[in-house]
Tab-separated table of C-alpha atoms and ligand atoms in Angstrom:
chain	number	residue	atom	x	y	z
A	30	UNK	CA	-21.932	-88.050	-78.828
A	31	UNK	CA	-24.437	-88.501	-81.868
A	32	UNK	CA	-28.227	-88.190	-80.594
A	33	UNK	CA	-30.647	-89.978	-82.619
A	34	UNK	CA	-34.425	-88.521	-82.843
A	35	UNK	CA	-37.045	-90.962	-84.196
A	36	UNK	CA	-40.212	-88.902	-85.564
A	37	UNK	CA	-42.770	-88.204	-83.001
A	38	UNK	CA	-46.051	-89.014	-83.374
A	39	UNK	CA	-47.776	-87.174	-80.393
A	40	UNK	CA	-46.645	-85.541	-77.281
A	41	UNK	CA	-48.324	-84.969	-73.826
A	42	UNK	CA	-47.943	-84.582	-70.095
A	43	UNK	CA	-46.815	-82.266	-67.768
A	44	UNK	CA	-43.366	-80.820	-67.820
A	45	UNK	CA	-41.764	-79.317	-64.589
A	46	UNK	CA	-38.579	-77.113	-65.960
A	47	UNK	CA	-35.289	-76.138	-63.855
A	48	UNK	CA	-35.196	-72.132	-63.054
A	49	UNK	CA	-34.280	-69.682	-65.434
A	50	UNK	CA	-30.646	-69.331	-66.682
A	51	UNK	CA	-30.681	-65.808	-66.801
A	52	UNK	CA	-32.472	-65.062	-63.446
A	53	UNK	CA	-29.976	-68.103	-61.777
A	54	UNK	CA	-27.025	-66.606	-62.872
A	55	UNK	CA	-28.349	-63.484	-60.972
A	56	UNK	CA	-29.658	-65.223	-57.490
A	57	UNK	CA	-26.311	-67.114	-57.493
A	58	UNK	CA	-24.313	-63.775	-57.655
A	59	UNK	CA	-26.535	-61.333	-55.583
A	60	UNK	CA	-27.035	-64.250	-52.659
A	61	UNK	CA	-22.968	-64.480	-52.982
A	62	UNK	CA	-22.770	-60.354	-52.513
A	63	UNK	CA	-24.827	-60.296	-49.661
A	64	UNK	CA	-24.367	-60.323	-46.215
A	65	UNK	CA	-25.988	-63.208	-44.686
A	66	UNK	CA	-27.634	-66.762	-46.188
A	67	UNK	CA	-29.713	-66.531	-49.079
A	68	UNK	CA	-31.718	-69.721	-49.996
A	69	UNK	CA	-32.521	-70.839	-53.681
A	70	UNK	CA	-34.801	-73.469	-55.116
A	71	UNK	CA	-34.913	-74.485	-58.341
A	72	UNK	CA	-31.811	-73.136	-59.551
A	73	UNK	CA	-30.924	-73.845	-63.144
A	74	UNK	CA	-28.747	-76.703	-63.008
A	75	UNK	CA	-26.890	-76.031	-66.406
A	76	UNK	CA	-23.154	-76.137	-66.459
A	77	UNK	CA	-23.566	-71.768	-67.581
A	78	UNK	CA	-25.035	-71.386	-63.835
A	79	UNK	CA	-22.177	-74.069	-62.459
A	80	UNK	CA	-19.634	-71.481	-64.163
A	81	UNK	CA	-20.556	-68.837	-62.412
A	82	UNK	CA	-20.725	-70.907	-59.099
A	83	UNK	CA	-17.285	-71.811	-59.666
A	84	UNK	CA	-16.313	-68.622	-59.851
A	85	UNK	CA	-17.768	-67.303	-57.163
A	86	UNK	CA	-16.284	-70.553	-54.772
A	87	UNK	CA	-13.098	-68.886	-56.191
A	88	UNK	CA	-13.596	-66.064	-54.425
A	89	UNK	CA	-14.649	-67.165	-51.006
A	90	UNK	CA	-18.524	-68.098	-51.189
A	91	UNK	CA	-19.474	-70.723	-50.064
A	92	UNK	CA	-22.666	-73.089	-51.580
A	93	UNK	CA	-24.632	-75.947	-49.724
A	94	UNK	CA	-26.478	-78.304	-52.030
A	95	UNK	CA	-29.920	-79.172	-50.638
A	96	UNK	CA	-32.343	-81.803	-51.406
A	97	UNK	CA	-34.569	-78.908	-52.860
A	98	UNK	CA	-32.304	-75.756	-52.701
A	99	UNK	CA	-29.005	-73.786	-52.938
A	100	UNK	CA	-28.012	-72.250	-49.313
A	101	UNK	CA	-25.663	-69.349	-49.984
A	102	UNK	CA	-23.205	-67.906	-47.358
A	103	UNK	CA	-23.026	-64.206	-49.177
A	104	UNK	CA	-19.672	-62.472	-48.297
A	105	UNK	CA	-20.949	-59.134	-48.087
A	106	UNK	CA	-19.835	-55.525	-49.411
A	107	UNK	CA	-16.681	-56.300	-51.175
A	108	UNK	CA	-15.989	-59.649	-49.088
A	109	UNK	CA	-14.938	-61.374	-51.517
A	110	UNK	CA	-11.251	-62.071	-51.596
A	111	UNK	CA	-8.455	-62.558	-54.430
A	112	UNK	CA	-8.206	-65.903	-56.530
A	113	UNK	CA	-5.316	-68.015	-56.260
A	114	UNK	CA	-6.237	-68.376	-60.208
A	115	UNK	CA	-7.787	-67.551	-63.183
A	116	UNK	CA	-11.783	-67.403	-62.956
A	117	UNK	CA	-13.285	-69.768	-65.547
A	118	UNK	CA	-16.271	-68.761	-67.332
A	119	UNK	CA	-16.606	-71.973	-69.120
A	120	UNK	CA	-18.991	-71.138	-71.982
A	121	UNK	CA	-21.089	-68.743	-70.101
A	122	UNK	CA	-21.468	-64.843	-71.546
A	123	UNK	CA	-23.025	-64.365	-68.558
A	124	UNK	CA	-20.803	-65.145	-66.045
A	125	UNK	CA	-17.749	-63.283	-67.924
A	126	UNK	CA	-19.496	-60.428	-68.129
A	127	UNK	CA	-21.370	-59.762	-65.051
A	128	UNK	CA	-18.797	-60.925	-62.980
A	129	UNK	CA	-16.295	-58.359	-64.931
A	130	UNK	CA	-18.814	-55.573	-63.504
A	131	UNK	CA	-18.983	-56.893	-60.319
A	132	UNK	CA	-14.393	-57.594	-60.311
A	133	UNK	CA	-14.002	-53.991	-61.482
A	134	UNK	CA	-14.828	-52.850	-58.163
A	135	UNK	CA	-13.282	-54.914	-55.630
A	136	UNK	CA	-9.842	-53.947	-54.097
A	137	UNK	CA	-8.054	-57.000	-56.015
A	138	UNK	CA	-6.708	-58.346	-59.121
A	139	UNK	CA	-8.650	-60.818	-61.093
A	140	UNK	CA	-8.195	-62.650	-64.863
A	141	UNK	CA	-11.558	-64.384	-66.616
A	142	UNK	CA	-10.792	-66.890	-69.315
A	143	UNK	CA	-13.475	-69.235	-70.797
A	144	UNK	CA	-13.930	-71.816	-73.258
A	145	UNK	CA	-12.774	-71.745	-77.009
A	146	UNK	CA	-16.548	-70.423	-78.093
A	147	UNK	CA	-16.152	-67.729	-75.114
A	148	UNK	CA	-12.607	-66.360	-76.219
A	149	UNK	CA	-13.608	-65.700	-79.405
A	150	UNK	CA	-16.902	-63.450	-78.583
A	151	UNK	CA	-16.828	-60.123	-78.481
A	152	UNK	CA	-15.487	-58.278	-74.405
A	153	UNK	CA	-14.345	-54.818	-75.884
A	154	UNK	CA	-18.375	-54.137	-75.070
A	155	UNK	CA	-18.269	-54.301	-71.683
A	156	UNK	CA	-14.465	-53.139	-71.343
A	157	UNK	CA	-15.096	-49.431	-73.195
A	158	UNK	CA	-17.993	-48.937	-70.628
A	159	UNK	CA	-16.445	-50.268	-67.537
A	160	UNK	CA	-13.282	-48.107	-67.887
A	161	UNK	CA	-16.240	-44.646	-68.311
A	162	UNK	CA	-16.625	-45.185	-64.821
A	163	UNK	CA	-13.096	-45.516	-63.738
A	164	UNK	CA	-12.553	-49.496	-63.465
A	165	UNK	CA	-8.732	-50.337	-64.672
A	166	UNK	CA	-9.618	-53.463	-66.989
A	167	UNK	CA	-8.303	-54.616	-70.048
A	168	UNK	CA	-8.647	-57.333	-72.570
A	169	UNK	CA	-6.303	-58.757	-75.711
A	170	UNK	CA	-6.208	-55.914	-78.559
A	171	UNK	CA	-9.063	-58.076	-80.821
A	172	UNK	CA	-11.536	-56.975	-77.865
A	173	UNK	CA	-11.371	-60.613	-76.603
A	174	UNK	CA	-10.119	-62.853	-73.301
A	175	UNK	CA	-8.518	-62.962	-70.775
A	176	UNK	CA	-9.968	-60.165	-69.138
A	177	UNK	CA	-7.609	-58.448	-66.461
A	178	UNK	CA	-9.047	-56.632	-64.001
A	179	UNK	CA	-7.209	-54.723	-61.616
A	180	UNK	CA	-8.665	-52.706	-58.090
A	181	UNK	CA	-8.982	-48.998	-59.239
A	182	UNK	CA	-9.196	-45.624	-57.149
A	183	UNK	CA	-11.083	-43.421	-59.851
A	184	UNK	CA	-14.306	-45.513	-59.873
A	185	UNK	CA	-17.062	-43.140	-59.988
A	186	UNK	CA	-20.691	-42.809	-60.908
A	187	UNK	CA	-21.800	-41.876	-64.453
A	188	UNK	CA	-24.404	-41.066	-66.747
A	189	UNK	CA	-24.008	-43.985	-69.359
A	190	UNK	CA	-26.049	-44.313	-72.305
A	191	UNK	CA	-25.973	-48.572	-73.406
A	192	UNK	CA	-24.410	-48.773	-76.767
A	193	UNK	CA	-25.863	-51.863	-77.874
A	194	UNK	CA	-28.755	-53.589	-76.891
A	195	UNK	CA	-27.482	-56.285	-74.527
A	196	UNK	CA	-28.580	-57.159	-70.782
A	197	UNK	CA	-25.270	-58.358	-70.070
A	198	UNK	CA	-23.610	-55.551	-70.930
A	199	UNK	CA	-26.460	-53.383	-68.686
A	200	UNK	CA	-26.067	-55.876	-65.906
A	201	UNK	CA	-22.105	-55.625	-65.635
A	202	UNK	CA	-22.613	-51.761	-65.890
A	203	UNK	CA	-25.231	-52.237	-63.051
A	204	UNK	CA	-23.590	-54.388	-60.771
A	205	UNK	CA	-19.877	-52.242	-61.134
A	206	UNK	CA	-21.708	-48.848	-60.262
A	207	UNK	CA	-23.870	-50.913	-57.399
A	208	UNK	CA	-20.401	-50.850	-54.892
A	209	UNK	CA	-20.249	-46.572	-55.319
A	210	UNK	CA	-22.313	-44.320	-53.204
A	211	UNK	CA	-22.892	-41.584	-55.537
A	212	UNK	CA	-26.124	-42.913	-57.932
A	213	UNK	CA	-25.162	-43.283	-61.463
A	214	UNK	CA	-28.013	-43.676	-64.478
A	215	UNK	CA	-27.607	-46.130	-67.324
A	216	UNK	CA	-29.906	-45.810	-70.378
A	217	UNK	CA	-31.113	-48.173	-72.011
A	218	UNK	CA	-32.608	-47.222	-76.156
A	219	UNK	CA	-34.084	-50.342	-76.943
A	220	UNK	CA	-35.255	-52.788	-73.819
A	221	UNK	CA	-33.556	-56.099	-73.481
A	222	UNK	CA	-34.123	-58.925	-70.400
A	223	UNK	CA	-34.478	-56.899	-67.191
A	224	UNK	CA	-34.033	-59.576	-64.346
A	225	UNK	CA	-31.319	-57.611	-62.581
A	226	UNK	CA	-33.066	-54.557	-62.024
A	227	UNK	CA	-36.091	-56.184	-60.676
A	228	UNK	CA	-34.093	-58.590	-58.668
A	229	UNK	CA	-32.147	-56.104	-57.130
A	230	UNK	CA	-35.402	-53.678	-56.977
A	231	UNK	CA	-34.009	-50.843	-58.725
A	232	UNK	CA	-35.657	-47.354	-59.803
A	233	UNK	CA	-36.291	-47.106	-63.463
A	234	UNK	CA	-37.920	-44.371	-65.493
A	235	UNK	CA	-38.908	-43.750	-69.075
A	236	UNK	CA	-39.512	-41.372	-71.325
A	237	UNK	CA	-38.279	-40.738	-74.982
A	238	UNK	CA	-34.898	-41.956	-74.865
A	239	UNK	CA	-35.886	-45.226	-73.427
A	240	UNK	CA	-35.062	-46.150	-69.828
A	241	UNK	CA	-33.374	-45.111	-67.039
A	242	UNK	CA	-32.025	-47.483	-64.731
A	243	UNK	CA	-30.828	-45.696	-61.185
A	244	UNK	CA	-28.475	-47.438	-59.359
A	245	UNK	CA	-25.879	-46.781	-56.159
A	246	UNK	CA	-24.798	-48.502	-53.370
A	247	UNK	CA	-28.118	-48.330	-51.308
A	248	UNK	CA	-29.545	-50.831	-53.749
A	249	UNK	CA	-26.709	-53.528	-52.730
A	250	UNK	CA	-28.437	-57.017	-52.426
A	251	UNK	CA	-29.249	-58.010	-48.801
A	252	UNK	CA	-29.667	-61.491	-48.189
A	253	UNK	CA	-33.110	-63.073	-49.907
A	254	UNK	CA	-35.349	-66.301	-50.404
A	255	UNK	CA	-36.083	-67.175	-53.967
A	256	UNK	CA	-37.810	-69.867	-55.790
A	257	UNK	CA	-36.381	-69.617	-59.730
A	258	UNK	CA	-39.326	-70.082	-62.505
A	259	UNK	CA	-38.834	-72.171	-64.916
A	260	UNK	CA	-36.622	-71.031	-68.269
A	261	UNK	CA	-38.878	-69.880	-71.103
A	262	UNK	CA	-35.678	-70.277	-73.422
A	263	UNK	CA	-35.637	-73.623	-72.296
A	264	UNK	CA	-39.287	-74.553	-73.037
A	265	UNK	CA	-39.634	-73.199	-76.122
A	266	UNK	CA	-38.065	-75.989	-77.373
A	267	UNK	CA	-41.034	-78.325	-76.139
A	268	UNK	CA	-43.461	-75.371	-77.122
A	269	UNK	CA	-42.315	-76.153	-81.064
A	270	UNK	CA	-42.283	-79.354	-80.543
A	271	UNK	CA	-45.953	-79.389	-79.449
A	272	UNK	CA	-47.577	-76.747	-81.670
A	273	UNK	CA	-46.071	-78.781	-85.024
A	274	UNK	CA	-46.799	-82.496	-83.697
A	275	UNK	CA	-50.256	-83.948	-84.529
A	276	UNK	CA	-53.057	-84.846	-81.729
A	277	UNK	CA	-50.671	-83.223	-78.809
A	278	UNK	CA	-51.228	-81.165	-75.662
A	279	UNK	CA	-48.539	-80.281	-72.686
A	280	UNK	CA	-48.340	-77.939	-69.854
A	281	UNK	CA	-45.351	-76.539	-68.902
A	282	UNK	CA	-45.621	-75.489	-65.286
A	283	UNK	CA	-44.527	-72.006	-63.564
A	284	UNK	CA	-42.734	-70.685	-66.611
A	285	UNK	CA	-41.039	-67.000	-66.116
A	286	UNK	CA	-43.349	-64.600	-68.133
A	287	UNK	CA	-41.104	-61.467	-67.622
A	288	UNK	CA	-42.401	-59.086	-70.708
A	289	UNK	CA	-38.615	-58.748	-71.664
A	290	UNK	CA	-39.128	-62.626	-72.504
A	291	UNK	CA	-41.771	-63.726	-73.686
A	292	UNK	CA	-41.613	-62.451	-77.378
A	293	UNK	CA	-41.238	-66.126	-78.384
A	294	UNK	CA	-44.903	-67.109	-77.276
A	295	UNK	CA	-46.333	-63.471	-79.091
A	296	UNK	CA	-44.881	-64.477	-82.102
A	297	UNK	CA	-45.591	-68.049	-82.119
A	298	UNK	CA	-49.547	-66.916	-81.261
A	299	UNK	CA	-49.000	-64.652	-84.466
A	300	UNK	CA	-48.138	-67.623	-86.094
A	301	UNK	CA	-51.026	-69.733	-85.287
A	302	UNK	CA	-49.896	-71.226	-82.483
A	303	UNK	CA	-52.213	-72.309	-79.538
A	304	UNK	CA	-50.716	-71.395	-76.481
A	305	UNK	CA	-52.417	-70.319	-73.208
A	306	UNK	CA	-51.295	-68.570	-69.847
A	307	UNK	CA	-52.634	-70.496	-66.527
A	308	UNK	CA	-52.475	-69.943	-63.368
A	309	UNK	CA	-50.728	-66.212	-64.255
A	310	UNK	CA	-48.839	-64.849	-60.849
A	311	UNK	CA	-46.034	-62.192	-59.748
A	312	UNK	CA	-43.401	-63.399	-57.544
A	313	UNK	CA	-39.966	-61.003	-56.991
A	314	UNK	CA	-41.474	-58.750	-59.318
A	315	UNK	CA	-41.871	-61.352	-61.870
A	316	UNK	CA	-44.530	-62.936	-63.791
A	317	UNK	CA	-44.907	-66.716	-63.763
A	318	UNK	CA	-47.676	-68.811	-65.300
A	319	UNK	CA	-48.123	-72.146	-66.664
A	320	UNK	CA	-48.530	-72.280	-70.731
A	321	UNK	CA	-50.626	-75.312	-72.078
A	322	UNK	CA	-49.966	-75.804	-75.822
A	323	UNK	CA	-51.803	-77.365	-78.413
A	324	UNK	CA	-50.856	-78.758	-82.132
A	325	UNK	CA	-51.182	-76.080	-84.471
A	326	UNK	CA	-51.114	-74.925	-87.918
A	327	UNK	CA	-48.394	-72.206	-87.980
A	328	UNK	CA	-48.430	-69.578	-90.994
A	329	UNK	CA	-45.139	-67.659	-91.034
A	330	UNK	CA	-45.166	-63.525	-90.624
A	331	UNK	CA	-43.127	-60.844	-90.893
A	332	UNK	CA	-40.776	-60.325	-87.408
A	333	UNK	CA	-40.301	-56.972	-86.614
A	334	UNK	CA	-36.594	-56.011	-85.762
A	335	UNK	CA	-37.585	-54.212	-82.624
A	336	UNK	CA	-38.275	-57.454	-81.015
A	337	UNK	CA	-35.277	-59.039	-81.497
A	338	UNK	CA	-33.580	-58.714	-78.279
A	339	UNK	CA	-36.451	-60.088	-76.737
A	340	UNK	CA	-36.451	-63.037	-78.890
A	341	UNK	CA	-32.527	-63.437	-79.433
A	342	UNK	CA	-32.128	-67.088	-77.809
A	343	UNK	CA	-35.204	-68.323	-78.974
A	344	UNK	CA	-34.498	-67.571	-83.021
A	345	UNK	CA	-32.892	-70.813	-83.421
A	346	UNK	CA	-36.422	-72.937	-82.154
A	347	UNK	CA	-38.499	-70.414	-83.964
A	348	UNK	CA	-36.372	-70.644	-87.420
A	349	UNK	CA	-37.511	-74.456	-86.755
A	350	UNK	CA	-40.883	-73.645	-86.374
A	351	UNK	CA	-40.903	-71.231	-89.833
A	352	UNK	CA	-39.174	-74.201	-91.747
A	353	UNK	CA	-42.204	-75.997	-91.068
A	354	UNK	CA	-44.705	-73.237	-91.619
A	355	UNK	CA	-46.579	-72.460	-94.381
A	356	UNK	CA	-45.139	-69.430	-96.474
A	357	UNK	CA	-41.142	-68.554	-95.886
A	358	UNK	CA	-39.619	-67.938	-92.978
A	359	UNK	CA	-37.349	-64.515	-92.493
A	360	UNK	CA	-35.195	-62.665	-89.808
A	361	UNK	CA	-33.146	-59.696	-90.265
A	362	UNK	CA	-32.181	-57.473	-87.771
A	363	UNK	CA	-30.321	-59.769	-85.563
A	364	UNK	CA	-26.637	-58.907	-86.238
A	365	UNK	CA	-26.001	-60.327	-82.497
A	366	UNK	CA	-26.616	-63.514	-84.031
A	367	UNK	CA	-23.346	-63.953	-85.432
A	368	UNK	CA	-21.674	-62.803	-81.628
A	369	UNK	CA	-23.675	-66.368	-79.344
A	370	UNK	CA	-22.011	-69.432	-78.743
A	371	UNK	CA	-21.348	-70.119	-82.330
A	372	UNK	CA	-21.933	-67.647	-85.243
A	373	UNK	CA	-25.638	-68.384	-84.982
A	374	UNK	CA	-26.549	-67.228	-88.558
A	375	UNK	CA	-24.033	-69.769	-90.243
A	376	UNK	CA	-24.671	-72.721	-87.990
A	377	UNK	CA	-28.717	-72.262	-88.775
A	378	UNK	CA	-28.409	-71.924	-93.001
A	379	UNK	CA	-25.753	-74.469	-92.977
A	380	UNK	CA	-27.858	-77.028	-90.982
A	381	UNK	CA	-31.088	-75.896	-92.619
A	382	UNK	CA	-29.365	-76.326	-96.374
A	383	UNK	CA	-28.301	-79.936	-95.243
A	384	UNK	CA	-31.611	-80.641	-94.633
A	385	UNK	CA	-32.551	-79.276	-98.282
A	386	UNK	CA	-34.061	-76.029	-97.588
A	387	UNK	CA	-33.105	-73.285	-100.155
A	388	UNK	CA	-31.382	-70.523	-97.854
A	389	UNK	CA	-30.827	-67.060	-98.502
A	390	UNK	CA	-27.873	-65.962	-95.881
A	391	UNK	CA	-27.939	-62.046	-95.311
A	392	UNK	CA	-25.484	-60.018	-92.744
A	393	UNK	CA	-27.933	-59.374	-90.123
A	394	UNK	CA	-30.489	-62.896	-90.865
A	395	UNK	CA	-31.379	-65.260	-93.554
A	396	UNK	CA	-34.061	-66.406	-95.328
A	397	UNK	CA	-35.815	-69.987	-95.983
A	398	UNK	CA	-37.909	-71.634	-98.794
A	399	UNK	CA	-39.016	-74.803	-99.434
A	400	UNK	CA	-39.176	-77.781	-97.571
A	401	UNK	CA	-36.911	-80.394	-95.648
A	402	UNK	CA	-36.487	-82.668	-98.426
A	403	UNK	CA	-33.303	-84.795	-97.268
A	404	UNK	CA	-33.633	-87.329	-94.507
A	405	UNK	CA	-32.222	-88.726	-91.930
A	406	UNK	CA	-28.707	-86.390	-91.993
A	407	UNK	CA	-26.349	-85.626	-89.262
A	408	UNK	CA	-26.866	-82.237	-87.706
A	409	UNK	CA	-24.215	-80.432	-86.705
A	410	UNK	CA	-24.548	-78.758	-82.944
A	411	UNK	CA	-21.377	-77.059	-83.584
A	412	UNK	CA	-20.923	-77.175	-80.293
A	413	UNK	CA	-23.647	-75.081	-79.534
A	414	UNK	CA	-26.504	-76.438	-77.327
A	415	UNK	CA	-29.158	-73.969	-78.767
A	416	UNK	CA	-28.714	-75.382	-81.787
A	417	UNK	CA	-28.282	-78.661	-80.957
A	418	UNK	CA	-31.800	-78.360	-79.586
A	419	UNK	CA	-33.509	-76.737	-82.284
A	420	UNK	CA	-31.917	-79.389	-84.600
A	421	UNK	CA	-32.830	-82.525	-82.372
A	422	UNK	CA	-36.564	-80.884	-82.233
A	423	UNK	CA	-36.274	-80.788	-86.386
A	424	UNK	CA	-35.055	-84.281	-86.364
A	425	UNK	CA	-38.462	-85.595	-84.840
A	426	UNK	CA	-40.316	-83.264	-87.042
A	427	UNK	CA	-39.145	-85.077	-89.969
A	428	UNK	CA	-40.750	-88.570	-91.363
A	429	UNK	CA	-37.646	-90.322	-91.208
A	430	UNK	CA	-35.604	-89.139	-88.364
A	431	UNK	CA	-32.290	-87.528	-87.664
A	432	UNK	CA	-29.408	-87.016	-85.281
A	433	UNK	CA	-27.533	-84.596	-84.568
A	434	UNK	CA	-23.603	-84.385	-83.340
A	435	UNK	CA	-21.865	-83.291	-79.954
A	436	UNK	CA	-25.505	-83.318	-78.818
A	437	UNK	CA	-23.758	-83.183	-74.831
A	438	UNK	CA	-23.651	-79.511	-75.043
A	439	UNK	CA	-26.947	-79.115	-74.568
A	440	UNK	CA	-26.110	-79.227	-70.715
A	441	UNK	CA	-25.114	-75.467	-71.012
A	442	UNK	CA	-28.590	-75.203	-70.918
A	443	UNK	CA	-30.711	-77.625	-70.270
A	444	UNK	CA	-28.903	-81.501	-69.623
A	445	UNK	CA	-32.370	-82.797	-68.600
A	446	UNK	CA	-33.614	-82.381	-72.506
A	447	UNK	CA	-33.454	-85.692	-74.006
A	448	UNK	CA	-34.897	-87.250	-70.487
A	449	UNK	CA	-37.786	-84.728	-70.760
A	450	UNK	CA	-37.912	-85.444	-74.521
A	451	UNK	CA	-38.666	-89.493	-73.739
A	452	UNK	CA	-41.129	-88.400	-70.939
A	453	UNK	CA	-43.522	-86.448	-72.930
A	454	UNK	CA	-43.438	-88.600	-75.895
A	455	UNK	CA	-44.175	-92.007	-73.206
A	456	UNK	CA	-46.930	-89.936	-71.428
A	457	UNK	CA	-50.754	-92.379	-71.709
B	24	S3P	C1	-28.400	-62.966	-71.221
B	24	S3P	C2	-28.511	-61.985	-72.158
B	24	S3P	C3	-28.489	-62.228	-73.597
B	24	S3P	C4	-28.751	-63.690	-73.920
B	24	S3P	C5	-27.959	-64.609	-73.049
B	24	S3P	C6	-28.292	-64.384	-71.590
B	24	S3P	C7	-28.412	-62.596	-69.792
B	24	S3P	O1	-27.213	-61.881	-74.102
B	24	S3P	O2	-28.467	-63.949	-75.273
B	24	S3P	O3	-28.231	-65.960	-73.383
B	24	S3P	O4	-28.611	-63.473	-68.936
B	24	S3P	O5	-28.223	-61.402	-69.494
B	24	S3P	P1	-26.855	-60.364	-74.525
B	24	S3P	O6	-27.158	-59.534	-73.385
B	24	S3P	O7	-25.407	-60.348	-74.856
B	24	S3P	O8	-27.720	-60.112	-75.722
C-alpha cells in the first residue's frame, strides 16, 4: 500500500501511546515463565510483540485478551512443552533471540524461522555465546536461520564477557543462565537497553570494565502486575514531527524514560529542540514521564559514537530531523545499522538522495548536505516500518507532499501511526 502525506501545517493534542516494544516483548515472556497469572495493560500491540505471543501459545501458554489487559497463565520452571512446529519469529529480533536463550534450556527440541528480513540478519551472535554455557544449538553455516535448538545436559553457569553491544544478545544470555542454579555473570563494555534486568530485578555492579549483570535461578520471574509505558521509539516519530512543524505543541503521555533510552530526547535538546519531562515517576524500576514538545529550530551537532546503542532505533527519525537542520547532519559509529530490519544505512542515503540531498555513504554511517529539493517522490519503506515512518514524517515536512511504499509495515511497530498522525493534525 502507497501512503500519501500532505504537508502539515501545525500539530497539537494529546497522544496516549501503546507500551513499549522492548519492555512487552519481556512482560509477555516472563508472565509466560512464571508460575501463576500475570496481568498486563497496555501491551504493545505491534505484530513484533504478536510474534512472540505466538510463540509462546506454541508452547503451552495460554493469553486472555481483556478490554484493558493481557491475563497470562505462566507455565512455570521449564513448563513449557515441545512444538508440534516450527516457532515463527515473524520479523521480530527480539523474539528469535530471547526466546533462543530461553529454548536452550528446556528439556526439548525446538526450530525458530522468521520472515525474509529475519533470515538474513545476523544469529551466529547469540549461537557462539549460548553454546559457552553448554546449550546444544545451531544455525545454517552463514550464521543465519533456522535456529535448532536441542535440550542439553552440560548447561552450566559462566563468566561471559558481551561481545557486541546488543540487549538482545544480553537478554538471551540472561534468560538461558536464569533456569541454572549456580549464578553466572555477564559483562556488559558498553551499556545498551536494560529492561530485562530491571524487570526481572537482577544484581548489577560496575566498575571499570563496565557492568556486571548476576543472574541464577533464584531470580526466575514469579508471577507480576504490570502496566507497559508508552514506546519512546515509537514517539519519537511525533517528537520530530512537532519540534520541525510551525506554531505546534503535543504531549505525549507516560512515555518510558529508562536512561538506556532516552538518548533520542538528549540529543534532540542538543539540537535545539524544546522538549520537557512532566509528571516524571518510577514504576518496576522504571522511569515514566510525559514529554510536551514545542516547534523548534534544530542546529545539527556532532553525535558521539558512545551513544549509539542508546539511540540505534531512533537514527532513522533523527537523520530526518538533521536533513532539516541547519548545518549537516552525520553518524558514524553505527555499524549495527546495516544488521536491522533492512540494511538501515542504504535504505536512509538511498531515500534521502531521492529526495535530492547530497549523501556521503560511509561503512559505519553517512553523511548529508543540502536540502530536499525534489518533491512529491515515492519513498521506499523497503519493507521496513522504521523507515517507513521516518519517511512518511519527511513527506509532511516537505511543501509539496510525499508517499511512501509498503507503508503496512509500520504495524511491526506501531499500526496505530497514520490514525494518530490524522488525530494530532485535526486537534482545535
Ligand atoms: C531490542 C534491542 C535492540 C533494538 C531492537 C530491540 C530489544 O537490538 O534495536 O529494536 O528489545 O532488546 P540489539 O540488541 O540487537 O541492538
Amino acid at each position: 500500500m502507497i501512503q500519501q502525506f500532505k504537508k502539515i501545517e501545525r500539530i497539537k493534542g494529546e497522544l496516549e501511546l501503546r507500551g513499549d516494544k522492548s519492555i512487552s516483548h519481556r512482560a509477555v515472556m516472563f508472565a509466560a515463565m512464571a508460575n501463576g497469572v500475570s496481568v498486563i495493560c497496555n501491551c504493545s500491540d505491534s505484530e513484533d510483540v504478536r510474534s512472540t505471543m505466538d510463540c509462546l501459545e506454541k508452547l503451552g501458554c495460554k493469553f486472555e485478551f481483556l478490554d484493558d489487559s493481557i491475563k497470562v497463565n505462566g507455565k512455570g520452571f521449564k513448563g513449557f512443552s515441545k512444538p508440534e512446529n516450527d516457532l515463527y519469529a515473524g520479523n521480530s529480533g527480539t523474539t528469535a533471540r530471547l526466546m533462543s536463550g530461553i529454548l536452550a534450556a528446556q528439556d526439548f527440541e525446538s526450530v525458530i524461522t522468521g520472515d525474509e528480513s529475519l533470515s538474513k540478519r545476523p544469529m551466529g551472535r547469540i549461537v557462539e555465546p549460548l553454546k559457552v554455557f553448554g546449550s546444544d544449538i545451531s544455525v545454517s553455516e552463514k550464521g543465519i536461520m533456522p535456529i535448532n535448538i536441542k535440550p542439553s545436559s552440560t548447561l552450566k553457569a559462566v563468566n561471559y564477557k558481551l561481545q557486541v553491544a546488543s540487549a538482545q544478545v544480553k537478554s538471551a544470555l540472561i534468560l538461558c543462565a536464569i533456569h541454572l542454579d549456580e549464578e553466572s555473570v555477564i559483562i556488559e563494555a558498553i551499556p545498551t537497553r536494560n529492561h530485562t534486568e530491571k524487570l526481572l530485578g537482577l544484581r548489577t555492579e560496575k566498575d571499570s570494565s563496565g557492568t556486571k549483570i548476576f543472574v541464577s535461578k533464584k531470580n526466575y520471574p514469579q508471577p507480576f502486575e504490570i502496566t507497559v509505558p508508552s514506546d519512546i521509539s515509537s514517539a519519537a516519530f511525533f517528537i520530530v514531527l512537532a519540534l520541525l512543524t510551525r506554531n505546534s505543541e503535543i504531549v505525549i503521555k507516560n512515555v518510558s524514560l529508562n536512561e538506556t533510552r532516552t538518548g533520542v530526547i538528549d540529543i534532540l535538546k542538543q539540537m535545539g529542540g524544546i522538549i520537557e519531562v512532566e509528571n516524571l515517576i518510577e514504576s518496576k524500576g522504571e522511569k515514566v514521564g510525559d514529554l510536551r514538545v514545542f516547534s523548534s529550530n534544530l542546529k545539527n551537532i556532532s553525535i558521539p559514537e558512545t551513544i549509539i546503542p542508546n539511540i540505534i532505533d531512533e537514527i532513522p527519525i533523527l537523520a530526518v530531523a538533521g536533513a532539516f537542520a541547519e548545518g549537516n547532519f552525520r553518524i558514524t559509529g553505527a555499524k549495527e545499522l546495516r544488521v536491522k530490519e533492512s540494511d538501515r544505512i542504504k535504505s536512509l542515503c538511498q531515500n534521502f538522495a531521492r529526495a535530492g540531498l547530497i549523501v556521503t555513504e560511509l561503512e559505519d554511517g553517512f553523511e548529508l548536505d543540502g536540502k530536499a529539493s525534489i518533491e512529491n517522490i515515492i519513498f521506499d519503506s523497503c519493507g521496513d516500518h522504521r523507515i517507513a515512518m521516518a519517511f512518511g514524517v519527511m513527506s509532511m515536512l516537505m511543501e509539496n507532499g510525499g508517499k511512501v511504499n509498503d507503508f503496512e509495515c509500520v504495524g511491526v511497530s506501531n499500526p496505530n501511526f497514520v490514525e494518530q498522525i490524522n488525530f494530532l493534525n485535526s486537534s482545535p
